[in-house]
XYZ file of C-alpha atoms in Angstrom:
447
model
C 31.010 -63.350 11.635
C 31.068 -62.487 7.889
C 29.275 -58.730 6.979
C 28.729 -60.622 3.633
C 26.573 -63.434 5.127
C 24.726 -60.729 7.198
C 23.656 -58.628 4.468
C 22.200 -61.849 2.672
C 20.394 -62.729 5.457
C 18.628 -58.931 5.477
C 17.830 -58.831 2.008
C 16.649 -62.301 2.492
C 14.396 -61.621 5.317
C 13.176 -58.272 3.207
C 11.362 -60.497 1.179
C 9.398 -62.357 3.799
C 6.891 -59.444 4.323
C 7.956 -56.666 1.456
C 4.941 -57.462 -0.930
C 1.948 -57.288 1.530
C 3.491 -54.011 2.880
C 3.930 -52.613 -0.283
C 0.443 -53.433 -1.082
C -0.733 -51.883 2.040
C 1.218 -48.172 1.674
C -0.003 -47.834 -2.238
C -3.566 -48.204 -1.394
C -4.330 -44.368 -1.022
C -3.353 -44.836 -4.730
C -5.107 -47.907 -5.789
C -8.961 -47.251 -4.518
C -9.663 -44.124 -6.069
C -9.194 -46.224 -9.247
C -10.923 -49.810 -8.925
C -14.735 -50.235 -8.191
C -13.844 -51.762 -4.538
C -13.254 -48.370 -3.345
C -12.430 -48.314 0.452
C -13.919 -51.363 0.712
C -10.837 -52.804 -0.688
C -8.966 -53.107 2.812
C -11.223 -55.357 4.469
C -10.941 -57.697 1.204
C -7.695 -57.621 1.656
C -7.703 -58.656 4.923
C -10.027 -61.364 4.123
C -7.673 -62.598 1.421
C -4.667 -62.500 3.471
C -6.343 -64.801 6.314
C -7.377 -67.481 3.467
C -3.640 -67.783 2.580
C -2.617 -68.447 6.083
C -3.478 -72.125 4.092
C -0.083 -72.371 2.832
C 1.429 -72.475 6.348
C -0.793 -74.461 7.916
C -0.104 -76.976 5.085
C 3.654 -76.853 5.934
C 3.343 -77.188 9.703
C 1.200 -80.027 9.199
C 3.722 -81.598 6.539
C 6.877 -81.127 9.736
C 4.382 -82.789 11.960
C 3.115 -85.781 10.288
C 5.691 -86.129 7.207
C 8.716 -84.822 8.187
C 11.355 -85.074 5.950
C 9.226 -85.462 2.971
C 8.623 -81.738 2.703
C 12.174 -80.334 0.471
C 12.223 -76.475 2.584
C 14.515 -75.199 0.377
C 12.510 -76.332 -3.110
C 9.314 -74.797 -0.933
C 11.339 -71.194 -0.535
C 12.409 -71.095 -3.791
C 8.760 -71.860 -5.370
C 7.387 -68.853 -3.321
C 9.881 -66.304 -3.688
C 9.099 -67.252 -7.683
C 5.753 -66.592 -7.417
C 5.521 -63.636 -5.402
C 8.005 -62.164 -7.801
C 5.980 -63.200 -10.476
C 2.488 -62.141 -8.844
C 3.895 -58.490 -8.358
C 5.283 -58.252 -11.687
C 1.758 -59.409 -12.860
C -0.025 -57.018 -10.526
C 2.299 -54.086 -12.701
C 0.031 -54.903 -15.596
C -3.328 -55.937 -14.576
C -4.083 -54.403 -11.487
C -6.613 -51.916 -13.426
C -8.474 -54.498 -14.864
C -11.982 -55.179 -14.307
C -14.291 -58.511 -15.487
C -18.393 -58.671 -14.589
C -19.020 -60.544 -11.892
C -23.070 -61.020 -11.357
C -23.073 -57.787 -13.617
C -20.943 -55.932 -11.074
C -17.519 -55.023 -12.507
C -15.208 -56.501 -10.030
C -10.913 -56.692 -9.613
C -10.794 -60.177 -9.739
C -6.815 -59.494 -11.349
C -6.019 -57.629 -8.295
C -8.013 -60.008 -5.855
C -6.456 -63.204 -6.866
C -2.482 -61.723 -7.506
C -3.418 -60.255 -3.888
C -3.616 -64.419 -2.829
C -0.750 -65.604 -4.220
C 1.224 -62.341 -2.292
C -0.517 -63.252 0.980
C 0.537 -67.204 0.162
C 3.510 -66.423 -0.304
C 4.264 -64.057 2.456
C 2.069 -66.132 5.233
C 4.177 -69.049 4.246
C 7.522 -67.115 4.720
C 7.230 -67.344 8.331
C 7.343 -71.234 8.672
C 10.167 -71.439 5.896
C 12.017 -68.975 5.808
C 12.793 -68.956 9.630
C 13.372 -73.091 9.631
C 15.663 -72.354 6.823
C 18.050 -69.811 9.188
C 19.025 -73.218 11.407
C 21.582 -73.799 8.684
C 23.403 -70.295 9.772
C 25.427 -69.380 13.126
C 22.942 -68.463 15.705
C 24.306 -64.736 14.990
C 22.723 -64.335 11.456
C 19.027 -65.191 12.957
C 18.826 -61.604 14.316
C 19.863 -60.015 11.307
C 17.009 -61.774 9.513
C 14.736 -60.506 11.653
C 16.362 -56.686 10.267
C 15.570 -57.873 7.093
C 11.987 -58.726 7.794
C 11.585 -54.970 9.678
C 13.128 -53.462 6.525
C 10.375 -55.210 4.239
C 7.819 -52.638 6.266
C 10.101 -49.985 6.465
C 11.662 -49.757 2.660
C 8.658 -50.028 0.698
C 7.083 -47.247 3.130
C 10.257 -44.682 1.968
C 9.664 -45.640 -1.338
C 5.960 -44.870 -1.447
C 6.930 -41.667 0.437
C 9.094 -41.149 -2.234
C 6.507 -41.436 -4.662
C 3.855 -39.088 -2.884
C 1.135 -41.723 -1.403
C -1.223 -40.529 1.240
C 0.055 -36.817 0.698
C -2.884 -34.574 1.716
C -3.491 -30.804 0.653
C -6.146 -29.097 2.861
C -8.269 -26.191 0.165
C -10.847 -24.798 0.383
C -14.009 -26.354 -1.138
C -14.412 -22.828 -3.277
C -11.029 -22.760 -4.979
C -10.212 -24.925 -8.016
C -8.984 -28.709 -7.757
C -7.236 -28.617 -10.882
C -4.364 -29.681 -9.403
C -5.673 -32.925 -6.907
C -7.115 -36.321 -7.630
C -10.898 -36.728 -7.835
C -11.079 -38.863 -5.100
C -10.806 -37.728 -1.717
C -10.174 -38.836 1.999
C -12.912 -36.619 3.655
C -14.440 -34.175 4.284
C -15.626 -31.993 7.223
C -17.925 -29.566 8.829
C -15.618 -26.290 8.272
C -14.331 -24.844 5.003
C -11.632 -27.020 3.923
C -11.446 -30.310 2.353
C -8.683 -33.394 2.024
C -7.487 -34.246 -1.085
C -4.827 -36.462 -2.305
C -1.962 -35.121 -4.245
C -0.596 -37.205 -7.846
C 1.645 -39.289 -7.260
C 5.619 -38.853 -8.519
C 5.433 -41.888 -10.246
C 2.850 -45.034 -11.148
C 1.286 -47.672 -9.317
C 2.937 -49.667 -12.215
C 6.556 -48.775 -11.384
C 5.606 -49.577 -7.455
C 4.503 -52.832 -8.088
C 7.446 -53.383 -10.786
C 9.961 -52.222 -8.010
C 8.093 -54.684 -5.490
C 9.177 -57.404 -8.156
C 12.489 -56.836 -7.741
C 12.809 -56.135 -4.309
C 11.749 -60.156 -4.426
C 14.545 -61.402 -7.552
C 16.738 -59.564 -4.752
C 15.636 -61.881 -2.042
C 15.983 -64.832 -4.445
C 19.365 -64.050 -5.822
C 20.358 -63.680 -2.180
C 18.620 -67.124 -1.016
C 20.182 -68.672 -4.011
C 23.545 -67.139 -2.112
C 23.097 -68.165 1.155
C 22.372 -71.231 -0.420
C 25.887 -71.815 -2.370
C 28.058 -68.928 -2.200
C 31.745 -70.704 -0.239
C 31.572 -67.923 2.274
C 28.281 -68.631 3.404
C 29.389 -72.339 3.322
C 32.067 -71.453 6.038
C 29.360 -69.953 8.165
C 27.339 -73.548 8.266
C 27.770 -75.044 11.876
C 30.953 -77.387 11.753
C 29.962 -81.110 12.318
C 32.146 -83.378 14.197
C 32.137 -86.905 15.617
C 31.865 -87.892 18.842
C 31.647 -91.614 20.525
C 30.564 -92.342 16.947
C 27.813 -89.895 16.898
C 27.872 -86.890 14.630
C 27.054 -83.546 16.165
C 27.300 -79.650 15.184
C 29.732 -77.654 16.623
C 26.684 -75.160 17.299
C 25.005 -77.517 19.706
C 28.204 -78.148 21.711
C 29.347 -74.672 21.722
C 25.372 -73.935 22.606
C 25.625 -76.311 25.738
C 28.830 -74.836 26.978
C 27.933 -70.543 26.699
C 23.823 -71.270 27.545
C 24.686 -69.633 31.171
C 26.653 -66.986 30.062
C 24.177 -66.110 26.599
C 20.681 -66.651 28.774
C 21.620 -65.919 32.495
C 18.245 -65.671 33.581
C 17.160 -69.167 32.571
C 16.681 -71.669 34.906
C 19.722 -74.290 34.465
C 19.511 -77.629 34.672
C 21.303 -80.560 32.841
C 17.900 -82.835 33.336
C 15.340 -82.487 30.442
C 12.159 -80.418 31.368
C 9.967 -81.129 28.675
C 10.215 -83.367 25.305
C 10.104 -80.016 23.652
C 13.375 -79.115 21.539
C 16.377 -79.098 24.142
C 13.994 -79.906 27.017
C 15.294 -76.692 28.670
C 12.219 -75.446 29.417
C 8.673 -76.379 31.117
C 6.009 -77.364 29.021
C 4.185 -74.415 31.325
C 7.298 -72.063 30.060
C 6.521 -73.312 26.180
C 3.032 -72.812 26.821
C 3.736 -69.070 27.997
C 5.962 -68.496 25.659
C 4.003 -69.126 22.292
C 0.941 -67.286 24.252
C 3.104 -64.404 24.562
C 4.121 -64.794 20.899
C 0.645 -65.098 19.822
C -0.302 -62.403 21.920
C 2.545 -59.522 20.343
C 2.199 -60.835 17.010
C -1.793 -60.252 16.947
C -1.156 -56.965 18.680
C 1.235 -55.432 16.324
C 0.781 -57.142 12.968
C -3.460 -57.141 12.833
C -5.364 -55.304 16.437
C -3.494 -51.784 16.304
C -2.453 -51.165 12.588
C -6.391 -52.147 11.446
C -6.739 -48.611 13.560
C -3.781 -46.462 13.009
C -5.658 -44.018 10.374
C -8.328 -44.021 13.269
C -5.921 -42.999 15.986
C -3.939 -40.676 14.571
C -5.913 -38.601 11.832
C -7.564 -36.361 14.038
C -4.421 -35.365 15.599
C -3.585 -33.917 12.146
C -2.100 -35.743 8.453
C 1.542 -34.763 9.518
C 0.833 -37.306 13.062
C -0.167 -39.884 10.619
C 2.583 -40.129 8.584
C 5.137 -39.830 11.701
C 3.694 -42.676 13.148
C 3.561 -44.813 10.311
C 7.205 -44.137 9.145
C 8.841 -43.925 12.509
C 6.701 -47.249 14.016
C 8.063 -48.962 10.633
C 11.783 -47.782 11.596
C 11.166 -48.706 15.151
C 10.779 -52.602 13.858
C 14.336 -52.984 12.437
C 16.177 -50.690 15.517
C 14.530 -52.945 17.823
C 15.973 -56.333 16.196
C 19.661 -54.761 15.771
C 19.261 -53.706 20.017
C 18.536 -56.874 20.188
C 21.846 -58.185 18.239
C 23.790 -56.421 21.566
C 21.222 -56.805 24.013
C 19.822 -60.411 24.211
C 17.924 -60.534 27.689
C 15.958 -64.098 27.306
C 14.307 -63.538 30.706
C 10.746 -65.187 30.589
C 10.054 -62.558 33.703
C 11.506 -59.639 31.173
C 10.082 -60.321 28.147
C 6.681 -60.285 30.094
C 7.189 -57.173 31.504
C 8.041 -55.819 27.737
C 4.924 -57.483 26.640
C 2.788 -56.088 29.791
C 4.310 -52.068 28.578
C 3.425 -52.539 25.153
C 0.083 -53.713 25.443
C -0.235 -50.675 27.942
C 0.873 -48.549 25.170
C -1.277 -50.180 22.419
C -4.349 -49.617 25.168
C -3.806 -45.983 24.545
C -3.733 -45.962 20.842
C -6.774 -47.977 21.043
C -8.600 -45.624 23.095
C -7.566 -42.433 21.345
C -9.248 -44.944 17.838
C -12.119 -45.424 19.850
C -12.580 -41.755 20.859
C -11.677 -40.572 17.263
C -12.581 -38.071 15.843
C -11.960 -36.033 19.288
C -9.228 -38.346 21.159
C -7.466 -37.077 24.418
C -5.419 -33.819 23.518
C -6.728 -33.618 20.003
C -6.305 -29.928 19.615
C -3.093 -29.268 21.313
C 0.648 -29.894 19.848
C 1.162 -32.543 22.566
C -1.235 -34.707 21.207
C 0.227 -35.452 18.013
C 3.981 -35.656 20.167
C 2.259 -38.441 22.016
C 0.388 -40.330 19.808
C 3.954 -40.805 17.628
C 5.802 -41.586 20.439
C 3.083 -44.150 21.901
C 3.537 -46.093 18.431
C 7.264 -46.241 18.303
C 7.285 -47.811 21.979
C 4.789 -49.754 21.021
C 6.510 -51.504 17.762
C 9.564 -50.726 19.662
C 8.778 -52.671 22.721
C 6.780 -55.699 20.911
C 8.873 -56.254 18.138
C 12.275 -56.709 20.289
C 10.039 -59.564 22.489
C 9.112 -61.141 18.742
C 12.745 -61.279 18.086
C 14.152 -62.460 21.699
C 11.400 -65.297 21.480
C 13.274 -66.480 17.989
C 16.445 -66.404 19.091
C 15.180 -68.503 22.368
C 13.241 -70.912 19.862
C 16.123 -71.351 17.286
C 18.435 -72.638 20.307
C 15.668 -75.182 20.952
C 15.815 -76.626 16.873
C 14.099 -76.921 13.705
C 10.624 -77.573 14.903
C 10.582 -75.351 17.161
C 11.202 -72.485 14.480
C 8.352 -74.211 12.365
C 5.906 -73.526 15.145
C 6.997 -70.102 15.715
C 6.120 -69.128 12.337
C 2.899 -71.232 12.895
C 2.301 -69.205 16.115
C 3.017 -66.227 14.407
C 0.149 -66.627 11.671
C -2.130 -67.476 13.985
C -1.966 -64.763 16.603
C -2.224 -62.487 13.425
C -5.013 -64.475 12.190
C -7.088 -64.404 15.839
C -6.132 -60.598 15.892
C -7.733 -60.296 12.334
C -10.794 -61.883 12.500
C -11.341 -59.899 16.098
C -10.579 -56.667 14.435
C -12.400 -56.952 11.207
C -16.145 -57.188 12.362
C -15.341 -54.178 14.374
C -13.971 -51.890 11.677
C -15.460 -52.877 8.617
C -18.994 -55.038 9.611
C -20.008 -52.650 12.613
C -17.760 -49.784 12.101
C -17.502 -48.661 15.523
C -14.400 -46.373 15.341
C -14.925 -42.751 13.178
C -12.423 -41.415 10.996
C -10.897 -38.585 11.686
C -10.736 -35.198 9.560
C -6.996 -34.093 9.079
C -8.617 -30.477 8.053
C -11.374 -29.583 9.901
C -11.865 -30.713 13.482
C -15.757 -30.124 15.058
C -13.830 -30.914 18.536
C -14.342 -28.437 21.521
């Protein structure tokens, strides 16, 4: 294994998700200053669901045409234009036109499109595109796409989003923003803190963070020691075949002990070493985790934790974003492919995620709200939750990649549309209906 072919494959998967994410962390910073307001999130999450166009264009293209589509021309195009769309966003994020005499963001709305495009599309390119690489350098892209949640989350910690100062409505707010998160029944109120630096320099540092993922596609792409790291073809009987696939055939017992051998296909689907009842189950259970932990539970976070106090907030939302990447590199030494396992992982985490969904629904006076072990357990519930569902996300890749190109293509497929079903559950509910209730990080009316 080469450490420089696994570092390009992390700073190439960074790129898959690190513009939505950014997006996402700077938006205590962003509403006070557009005419959206708070209503901003639930456009967001409209706009992100449109752009699940661009992979449904692609999967369609590998089923019908395929061939025709050129993957790497495709990941070049939308690393481009995200790069481009965040160094836009830099600029005219601000800016404001008249729509039906309502001033509107229609800058920030559309750049917003093109990041979602590009980002939704990632996960039926950019994970067909890792074939080309030793089975090894798969899980290490999967790093990379943790660390696109987890670095731009440091860096807006860094720069001071979301920090809350609890005064007292009498004293002066010289010293806060205008705009606040809240306020309660008792004497204090939540106010946001300026920020170290600009939304500008965010969204300029977002546009790098993407020439970074093209400079190391363009590497992965060309560079002679990534070359070396391409699966050896040989001849055999006058066939040509990858060294991968025969090496694959000869360690499957020993890499997936758990599996179910047998040299007669069991399906049409990739290697045929599976059921068509086991593929089923498996891209349910893919569907299932990726709805879970990329739409369901973060559209309630704020809801779940707030009441338990700002500090619980930001502990869960930093240590469930390092909890993504530590799960993919246990999963680099510890790659159980059990079907029976990775159901029992699922089975936990959804347990978990059923008690951060209760303690949203209770909000603002969730089990153990006013006692220390409340906020202990509400940060521990997400990092076993992210934990737990993140290292099934990546076991199910490394199980699909051994069954070929397509398969890949439909596990990015899968993945957009769990989080699409898990968005379009979850938005109605927060932002139509608005059945949970924000909690107050200052005051607390709870007995």
């Amino acid at each position: 294994m080469s450490l420089f072919t696994h570092l390009l494959a992390v700073l190439f998967g960074m790129g898959s998700w690190v513009s939505i994410n950014g997006l996402w962390v700077e938006l205590p910073l962003i509403v006070p200053q557009i005419p959206e307001g708070w209503y901003l999130p639930s456009y967001l999450s409209v706009l992100i669901q449109m752009a699940n166009v661009g992979p449904l264009f692609v999967t369609l293209m590998h089923r019908f045409q395929p061939g025709v589509l050129n993957e790497a021309a495709v990941v070049y195009a939308i690393i481009v234009l995200g790069a481009a769309a965040s160094f836009l966003l830099g600029f005219f994020w601000k800016e404001t036109v008249l729509i039906a005499g309502v001033p509107r963001s229609l800058a920030l709305l559309v750049l917003t499109f093109f990041l979602a495009a590009v980002d939704c599309t990632s996960s039926v390119t950019f994970l067909p595109f890792m074939m080309r690489l030793q089975p090894q350098y798969l899980t290490t892209y999967f790093i990379g796409e943790g660390v696109s949640g987890l670095l731009p989350a440091l860096v807006a910690l860094i720069q001071g989003v979301g920090v809350v100062h609890c005064i007292n409505t009498t004293q002066s707010l010289n010293h806060t923003l205008n705009a606040s998160i809240g306020s309660g029944n008792g004497d204090l109120q939540a106010q946001y803190q300026p920020s170290n630096f600009s939304a500008e320099i965010f969204f300029f540092f977002l546009s790098a963070m993407m020439l970074v993922c093209l400079v190391s596609f363009l590497l992965l792409n060309h560079h002679p020691a990534v070359a070396r790291e391409h699966p050896a073809p040989r001849y055999t009987n006058g066939t040509k075949e990858t060294s991968e696939r025969r090496t694959r055939a000869e360690q499957r017992p020993m890499m997936d002990p758990f599996r179910h051998q047998n040299h007669n296909p069991r399906s049409s689907f990739g290697s045929g070493s599976y059921s068509w009842m086991q593929v089923l189950y498996i891209f349910v259970v893919l569907a299932w985790v990726n709805a879970l932990s990329n739409t369901v539970l973060p559209s309630v976070q704020s809801y779940s934790c707030l009441p338990y106090g700002n500090n619980a907030y930001h502990l869960s939302a930093t240590l469930a974003a390092v909890a993504n990447p530590l799960a993919c590199f246990i999963a680099m030494f510890v790659s159980i492919r059990s079907l029976v396992f990775l159901g029992f992982l699922t089975v936990l985490g959804s347990a978990i995620g059923s008690y951060i969904m209760l303690a949203a629904a209770l909000s603002p006076c969730p089990l153990l709200v006013n006692q220390t072990s409340g906020s202990a357990v509400i940060v521990l519930a997400w990092i076993l939750f992210i934990l737990s569902l993140s290292y099934v996300k990546v076991i199910i890749g490394m199980i699909l990649r051994d069954e070929g190109h397509s398969a890949l293509v439909w596990c990015g497929a899968v993945v957009q549309l769990g989080s699409l079903l898990g968005a379009v559950t979850m938005f109605p509910l927060v932002s139509v209906y608005a059945v949970f209730s924000a909690g107050d990080p200052c005051n607390t009316s709870c007995p």
